[in-house]
Coordinates of C-alpha atoms in Angstrom, one line a residue:
M1226 CA -0.2 -0.3 0.0
A1227 CA 2.8 2.3 0.9
P1228 CA 4.5 2.2 -2.5
F1229 CA 1.0 3.0 -4.2
K1230 CA 0.7 6.0 -1.9
N1231 CA 4.1 7.3 -2.7
I1232 CA 3.2 7.4 -6.4
I1233 CA 0.1 9.2 -5.8
D1234 CA 2.1 11.7 -3.7
K1235 CA 4.6 12.1 -6.5
F1236 CA 1.8 12.5 -9.3
K1237 CA 0.3 15.5 -6.7
R1238 CA 3.6 16.9 -6.5
E1239 CA 4.4 16.9 -10.2
D1240 CA 0.7 18.2 -11.2
G1241 CA 1.0 21.1 -8.6
A1242 CA 4.6 21.9 -9.8
K1243 CA 3.2 22.1 -13.5
K1244 CA 0.1 24.2 -12.5
A1245 CA 2.3 26.6 -10.4
K1246 CA 4.8 26.6 -13.3
D1247 CA 1.9 27.8 -15.8
S1248 CA 0.7 30.3 -13.3
M1249 CA 4.0 32.2 -13.0
T1250 CA 4.8 32.1 -16.6
S1251 CA 2.1 34.7 -17.3
D1252 CA 3.2 35.5 -20.7
S1253 CA 4.3 33.0 -23.2
F1254 CA 8.0 31.7 -23.5
T1255 CA 9.1 30.6 -26.6
T1256 CA 11.6 27.7 -27.4
A1257 CA 14.6 29.6 -29.4
P1258 CA 15.5 27.8 -32.6
E1259 CA 19.3 26.9 -32.7
G1260 CA 21.2 30.3 -33.3
K1261 CA 18.2 32.6 -32.2
L1262 CA 18.6 32.4 -28.4
F1263 CA 21.5 34.6 -27.7
P1264 CA 23.3 36.9 -30.5
K1265 CA 26.5 35.5 -32.0
T1266 CA 29.4 37.9 -32.0
D1267 CA 30.1 39.6 -35.4
P1268 CA 33.5 40.7 -36.6
T1269 CA 32.0 43.6 -38.5
V1270 CA 30.4 44.8 -35.2
D1271 CA 32.8 43.3 -32.6
G1272 CA 36.2 43.5 -34.2
E1273 CA 38.4 40.8 -35.5
E1274 CA 39.1 39.8 -31.8
C1275 CA 36.0 37.7 -31.7
L1276 CA 37.4 35.4 -34.3
H1277 CA 40.7 34.5 -32.5
D1278 CA 41.2 32.6 -29.1
C1279 CA 43.6 34.3 -26.6
E1280 CA 47.0 34.3 -27.8
S1281 CA 48.6 35.1 -24.6
C1282 CA 47.0 32.1 -22.9
T1283 CA 49.7 29.9 -21.1
I1284 CA 47.5 27.7 -19.3
K1285 CA 46.8 24.3 -21.0
L1286 CA 44.5 21.6 -20.3
P1287 CA 46.2 18.2 -19.9
N1288 CA 48.2 16.6 -22.7
K1289 CA 45.8 13.7 -23.0
W1290 CA 42.6 15.7 -22.9
K1291 CA 39.7 14.2 -24.9
I1292 CA 36.1 15.0 -24.8
D1293 CA 33.1 14.4 -27.3
D1294 CA 33.6 17.2 -29.9
D1295 CA 31.1 15.6 -32.3
A1296 CA 27.7 15.3 -30.6
K1297 CA 24.8 17.9 -30.8
L1298 CA 24.7 20.3 -27.9
Y1299 CA 21.9 23.0 -28.4
G1300 CA 18.6 22.1 -27.3
E1301 CA 19.5 18.7 -25.6
I1302 CA 19.5 19.9 -21.9
K1303 CA 16.3 19.6 -19.8
G1304 CA 14.6 22.8 -18.7
W1305 CA 15.0 24.1 -15.2
Q1306 CA 13.1 26.9 -13.4
T1307 CA 15.1 27.6 -10.2
H1308 CA 18.7 26.8 -9.1
L1309 CA 19.9 26.5 -5.3
I1310 CA 23.5 26.6 -4.9
V1311 CA 24.6 25.3 -1.6
A1312 CA 27.8 26.3 0.2
T1313 CA 30.0 23.3 1.5
G1314 CA 33.4 24.7 1.4
K1315 CA 34.4 21.7 -0.7
T1316 CA 35.5 21.5 -4.4
D1317 CA 34.5 17.6 -4.9
W1318 CA 31.7 15.7 -3.4
V1319 CA 30.2 12.0 -3.1
R1320 CA 28.8 10.8 -6.6
D1321 CA 25.3 12.4 -5.9
V1322 CA 25.4 15.3 -3.7
A1323 CA 22.1 14.4 -2.2
D1324 CA 23.5 11.4 -0.8
E1325 CA 26.0 13.4 1.5
K1326 CA 24.5 12.3 4.9
G1327 CA 23.4 15.4 7.2
S1328 CA 23.7 17.8 4.4
V1329 CA 21.4 20.5 3.2
M1330 CA 21.6 18.8 -0.2
E1331 CA 20.1 15.7 1.5
A1332 CA 17.4 17.7 3.2
V1333 CA 16.4 19.3 0.0
E1334 CA 16.0 15.8 -1.6
K1335 CA 14.1 14.3 1.0
S1336 CA 12.0 17.2 2.1
K1337 CA 8.3 16.8 2.3
V1338 CA 7.9 20.4 1.2
Q1339 CA 9.1 20.3 -2.7
P1340 CA 9.3 23.2 -5.2
N1341 CA 5.7 23.8 -6.7
N1342 CA 7.0 26.0 -9.5
G1343 CA 9.0 23.6 -11.7
K1344 CA 12.3 21.8 -11.7
L1345 CA 14.6 22.9 -9.0
M1346 CA 18.4 22.4 -10.0
L1347 CA 20.7 21.5 -6.9
S1348 CA 24.4 22.2 -6.8
A1349 CA 26.6 21.9 -4.2
S1350 CA 29.5 24.6 -4.3
N1351 CA 32.9 25.6 -2.8
I1352 CA 31.3 28.6 -1.1
P1353 CA 32.9 28.7 2.3
M1354 CA 30.6 27.9 5.3
H1355 CA 31.1 30.5 7.8
S1356 CA 29.3 29.0 11.0
E1357 CA 31.9 28.2 13.8
H1358 CA 30.9 24.6 13.6
G1359 CA 29.9 24.0 10.2
S1360 CA 26.4 23.6 11.2
S1361 CA 24.7 25.8 8.9
S1362 CA 25.3 26.9 5.4
T1363 CA 24.6 29.8 2.8
C1364 CA 22.8 29.2 -0.3
I1365 CA 22.3 31.5 -3.4
L1366 CA 18.9 31.2 -4.9
L1367 CA 18.7 32.0 -8.6
P1368 CA 17.2 33.5 -10.6
S1369 CA 16.2 35.8 -7.8
F1370 CA 19.9 36.4 -7.2
T1371 CA 19.2 36.0 -3.4
I1372 CA 21.6 35.0 -0.5
I1373 CA 20.0 32.9 2.2
D1374 CA 22.1 32.7 5.4
N1375 CA 21.9 30.2 8.2
V1376 CA 20.6 27.1 6.2
T1377 CA 20.2 24.0 8.3
P1378 CA 18.9 20.4 7.1
S1379 CA 15.9 21.4 9.5
S1380 CA 15.0 24.7 7.9
V1381 CA 15.1 23.3 4.5
P1382 CA 11.3 23.1 4.3
T1383 CA 10.8 26.7 5.1
L1384 CA 13.7 27.6 2.6
I1385 CA 11.6 25.8 -0.2
D1386 CA 8.3 27.3 1.1
S1387 CA 9.1 30.9 1.7
C1388 CA 11.9 31.3 -0.7
V1389 CA 12.0 28.9 -3.7
N1390 CA 8.3 28.8 -4.1
A1391 CA 7.8 32.5 -3.2
G1392 CA 10.3 33.4 -5.8
P1393 CA 10.8 34.0 -9.6
T1394 CA 11.5 31.4 -12.0
N1395 CA 13.5 31.0 -15.2
T1396 CA 10.2 31.8 -17.2
T1397 CA 8.8 34.5 -15.0
P1398 CA 9.1 37.4 -17.5
L1399 CA 11.3 40.4 -16.8
L1400 CA 9.0 43.5 -16.1
T1401 CA 9.5 46.9 -16.6
T1402 CA 8.0 47.6 -13.4
H1403 CA 9.7 47.1 -10.2
P1404 CA 8.3 45.6 -7.3
A1405 CA 10.2 45.3 -3.9
S1406 CA 13.7 43.5 -4.4
A1407 CA 15.3 40.6 -2.4
A1408 CA 13.7 39.2 0.6
T1409 CA 14.7 40.5 4.1
N1410 CA 13.5 39.7 7.4
T1411 CA 13.8 43.0 9.0
S1412 CA 10.6 44.4 7.3
S1413 CA 7.7 45.5 9.5
D1414 CA 4.4 43.4 9.6
E1415 CA 2.6 46.1 7.6
N1416 CA 5.5 45.6 4.8
P1417 CA 6.3 42.0 4.8
P1418 CA 9.5 40.8 3.1
T1419 CA 9.0 40.1 -0.5
L1420 CA 11.4 38.0 -2.9
S1421 CA 12.1 40.0 -5.8
N1422 CA 9.4 38.9 -7.9
G1423 CA 7.3 41.1 -5.4
T1424 CA 5.6 37.8 -3.9
P1425 CA 5.4 38.2 0.0
S1426 CA 7.5 35.6 1.9
S1427 CA 6.5 34.6 5.5
S1428 CA 8.8 36.8 7.7
S1429 CA 7.7 34.8 11.0
A1430 CA 8.4 31.3 9.1
L1431 CA 11.9 32.6 8.0
S1432 CA 12.4 34.2 11.7
A1433 CA 11.4 31.1 13.3
A1434 CA 13.7 28.8 10.9
G1435 CA 16.7 31.3 11.7
L1436 CA 16.8 32.2 8.4
T1437 CA 18.0 35.5 6.8
T1438 CA 18.0 36.5 3.1
R1439 CA 19.9 39.5 1.2
P1440 CA 20.5 40.3 -2.3
C1441 CA 23.6 38.7 -3.7
P1442 CA 26.4 41.3 -4.5
H1443 CA 27.5 39.9 -7.8
R1444 CA 26.3 41.4 -11.0
Y1445 CA 27.4 38.2 -12.8
L1446 CA 28.2 34.5 -11.9
I1447 CA 30.5 31.9 -13.5
L1448 CA 29.7 28.3 -12.4
L1449 CA 32.2 25.9 -13.2
C1450 CA 31.6 21.9 -12.7
S1451 CA 34.6 20.6 -10.6
H1452 CA 33.0 17.4 -9.7
R1453 CA 36.1 15.1 -10.1
T1454 CA 34.3 12.2 -8.5
R1455 CA 31.9 12.1 -11.4
D1456 CA 34.4 12.9 -14.0
A1457 CA 38.1 13.6 -13.4
R1458 CA 38.1 16.0 -16.3
C1459 CA 35.8 18.4 -14.4
G1460 CA 38.0 18.4 -11.4
Q1461 CA 40.9 19.2 -13.9
S1462 CA 39.6 21.8 -15.9
A1463 CA 37.7 24.0 -13.4
P1464 CA 40.7 25.2 -11.4
L1465 CA 42.6 26.0 -14.8
L1466 CA 39.5 28.0 -16.1
R1467 CA 39.1 30.0 -12.8
R1468 CA 42.9 31.0 -13.3
E1469 CA 42.6 32.4 -16.6
F1470 CA 39.2 34.0 -16.0
E1471 CA 40.7 35.8 -13.0
R1472 CA 43.7 36.7 -15.1
H1473 CA 41.1 38.6 -17.6
L1474 CA 38.9 40.0 -14.9
R1475 CA 41.3 41.5 -12.3
P1476 CA 42.4 44.3 -14.9
L1477 CA 38.8 45.3 -15.0
G1478 CA 38.2 45.3 -11.6
L1479 CA 35.4 42.6 -11.8
Y1480 CA 37.1 39.6 -10.3
R1481 CA 35.6 38.6 -6.8
D1482 CA 37.0 35.7 -4.6
L1483 CA 35.3 33.5 -2.4
D1484 CA 35.0 36.4 0.5
D1485 CA 34.7 39.2 -1.8
E1486 CA 31.0 40.8 -1.5
R1487 CA 31.9 44.2 -3.1
P1488 CA 28.9 45.2 -5.2
G1489 CA 29.0 44.1 -8.7
G1490 CA 32.0 42.1 -10.3
V1491 CA 31.8 38.5 -11.4
G1492 CA 31.5 35.8 -8.7
I1493 CA 33.4 32.4 -9.7
Y1494 CA 32.2 29.4 -7.9
F1495 CA 32.8 25.6 -8.5
I1496 CA 29.8 23.6 -8.3
S1497 CA 28.8 19.9 -8.3
H1498 CA 27.6 17.9 -11.6
V1499 CA 25.2 19.4 -13.7
G1500 CA 25.3 16.8 -16.4
G1501 CA 27.4 16.2 -19.8
H1502 CA 30.7 15.8 -18.4
K1503 CA 31.9 14.4 -21.7
F1504 CA 31.4 18.0 -22.7
S1505 CA 33.8 19.3 -20.2
A1506 CA 34.5 22.0 -19.2
N1507 CA 30.8 22.9 -18.4
C1508 CA 30.3 26.5 -17.6
M1509 CA 27.1 28.4 -16.7
V1510 CA 27.0 32.2 -17.1
Y1511 CA 24.3 33.9 -15.1
R1512 CA 23.9 37.7 -16.2
R1513 CA 21.7 39.9 -13.6
G1514 CA 19.0 42.2 -15.2
D1515 CA 20.9 45.6 -14.9
A1516 CA 23.8 43.8 -16.9
A1517 CA 21.6 42.5 -19.6
G1518 CA 19.8 45.9 -20.5
A1519 CA 16.8 45.8 -18.0
A1520 CA 15.4 48.9 -17.0
P1521 CA 17.1 50.5 -14.0
A1522 CA 15.1 50.7 -10.6
A1523 CA 13.1 53.9 -9.7
A1524 CA 14.7 56.4 -7.0
G1525 CA 14.5 54.7 -3.5
E1526 CA 14.0 51.0 -5.0
D1527 CA 16.8 48.4 -4.6
G1528 CA 16.4 47.1 -8.1
G1529 CA 13.3 45.0 -8.5
R1530 CA 13.5 42.8 -11.6
S1531 CA 16.8 44.3 -12.8
M1532 CA 18.6 42.8 -9.8
E1533 CA 17.3 39.2 -10.8
A1534 CA 19.1 36.9 -13.4
A1535 CA 17.8 37.7 -16.6
Q1536 CA 20.0 35.3 -18.6
C1537 CA 21.9 32.0 -18.3
M1538 CA 24.3 30.9 -21.0
W1539 CA 25.2 27.2 -20.5
L1540 CA 28.5 26.7 -22.4
A1541 CA 30.5 23.4 -22.8
R1542 CA 33.8 22.5 -24.2
V1543 CA 35.4 25.7 -22.8
R1544 CA 39.0 25.8 -22.9
P1545 CA 41.4 28.2 -21.3
E1546 CA 42.1 30.1 -24.4
D1547 CA 38.2 30.8 -25.0
C1548 CA 38.2 32.5 -21.5
E1549 CA 39.1 36.2 -22.7
N1550 CA 36.4 36.2 -25.3
I1551 CA 33.9 34.7 -22.9
V1552 CA 34.8 37.7 -20.7
R1553 CA 34.8 40.3 -23.4
Y1554 CA 31.7 39.2 -25.1
T1555 CA 29.7 36.7 -23.2
I1556 CA 29.7 38.2 -19.7
L1557 CA 30.0 41.7 -20.5
Q1558 CA 27.9 41.9 -23.8
G1559 CA 25.5 38.8 -23.7
K1560 CA 26.9 37.5 -26.9
V1561 CA 28.0 33.8 -27.7
V1562 CA 31.4 33.4 -29.5
K1563 CA 30.9 29.7 -30.5
P1564 CA 27.4 28.9 -30.3
E1565 CA 27.8 26.2 -32.8
S1566 CA 30.2 24.2 -30.9
Q1567 CA 29.7 25.6 -27.3
L1568 CA 26.3 26.5 -26.6
R1569 CA 24.0 23.8 -24.9
G1570 CA 21.3 26.3 -24.0
G1571 CA 19.7 28.6 -21.3
F1572 CA 17.2 31.3 -21.0
D1573 CA 16.6 35.2 -21.8
R1574 CA 13.8 36.3 -19.7
A1575 CA 13.5 39.8 -21.1
R1576 CA 13.1 38.3 -24.5
Q1577 CA 11.1 35.3 -23.1
L1578 CA 13.1 32.9 -24.9
V1579 CA 14.3 29.2 -23.5
S1580 CA 16.2 26.5 -25.2
W1581 CA 14.0 23.6 -24.1

């Protein structure tokens, strides 16, 4: 009887998630054909540099580096609606991060409260754990670009209910109006805290669970798969790419290390397996709305939609010599240099396009 009940419960969760996803997508999103999701660099506009890999790059992948260079990339990834990145202070994890006993990742997987607004992508990361005894963690929630502090396994149901389910998704349109921005538990009862899509979150629930939320200070995020246990190539490539990205970002004043929370800049984090390690290196670039052309906030507002992720470009087969042009064109301008061979997919909420 129990297995049958589990099947019914799963069906109810999936049906609820579908209905919630439909309700949050107030305008129609379109699956973009290959070549239409993001603009490709054009040498007549962007200069001859977009045609050439970095000539000053001295970092090389291992001599016997071998990946799948032939399989089709674009349109093959499954869609996701939210992305929860969990601080662990580590760069490698057990094969399935949800199997790590006593972890926030395990709690998310087993929680009776599940996302009702579509698929949640769950990633462990090398973000440091700053609690004294490692008993609590920090999470970054996307696309809301919200940091959630003091997360413990026992507070995960509240996190899902009050943050994930109350926040925007990858198919929530970017609006030109600006509701209240990222949630904070310091608001009065007359002005309850809201996530950046303007949906009231439960201040009492957050406080009772010991959770605090704040806007992520970064304007861009680079997420690199470093999950060596799943595939050695990910563990080898991620540190090399980070060094090369840092070399190009530092002169621009954009590099942010793990403890640097100055406003703006590019946060670079290692994350667990995202799929497709045969296409290593995998690199996800999230760009905030104010970097992707969303209208700025009105005076006195904290940013609204412009402070959420407007775009995610999911790249693969990234090599160190690609990093210069990824910084120059993809991160700073939202253009893809080698879409035919490197773009797996992503979303553009301003143009209401997805790859799935």
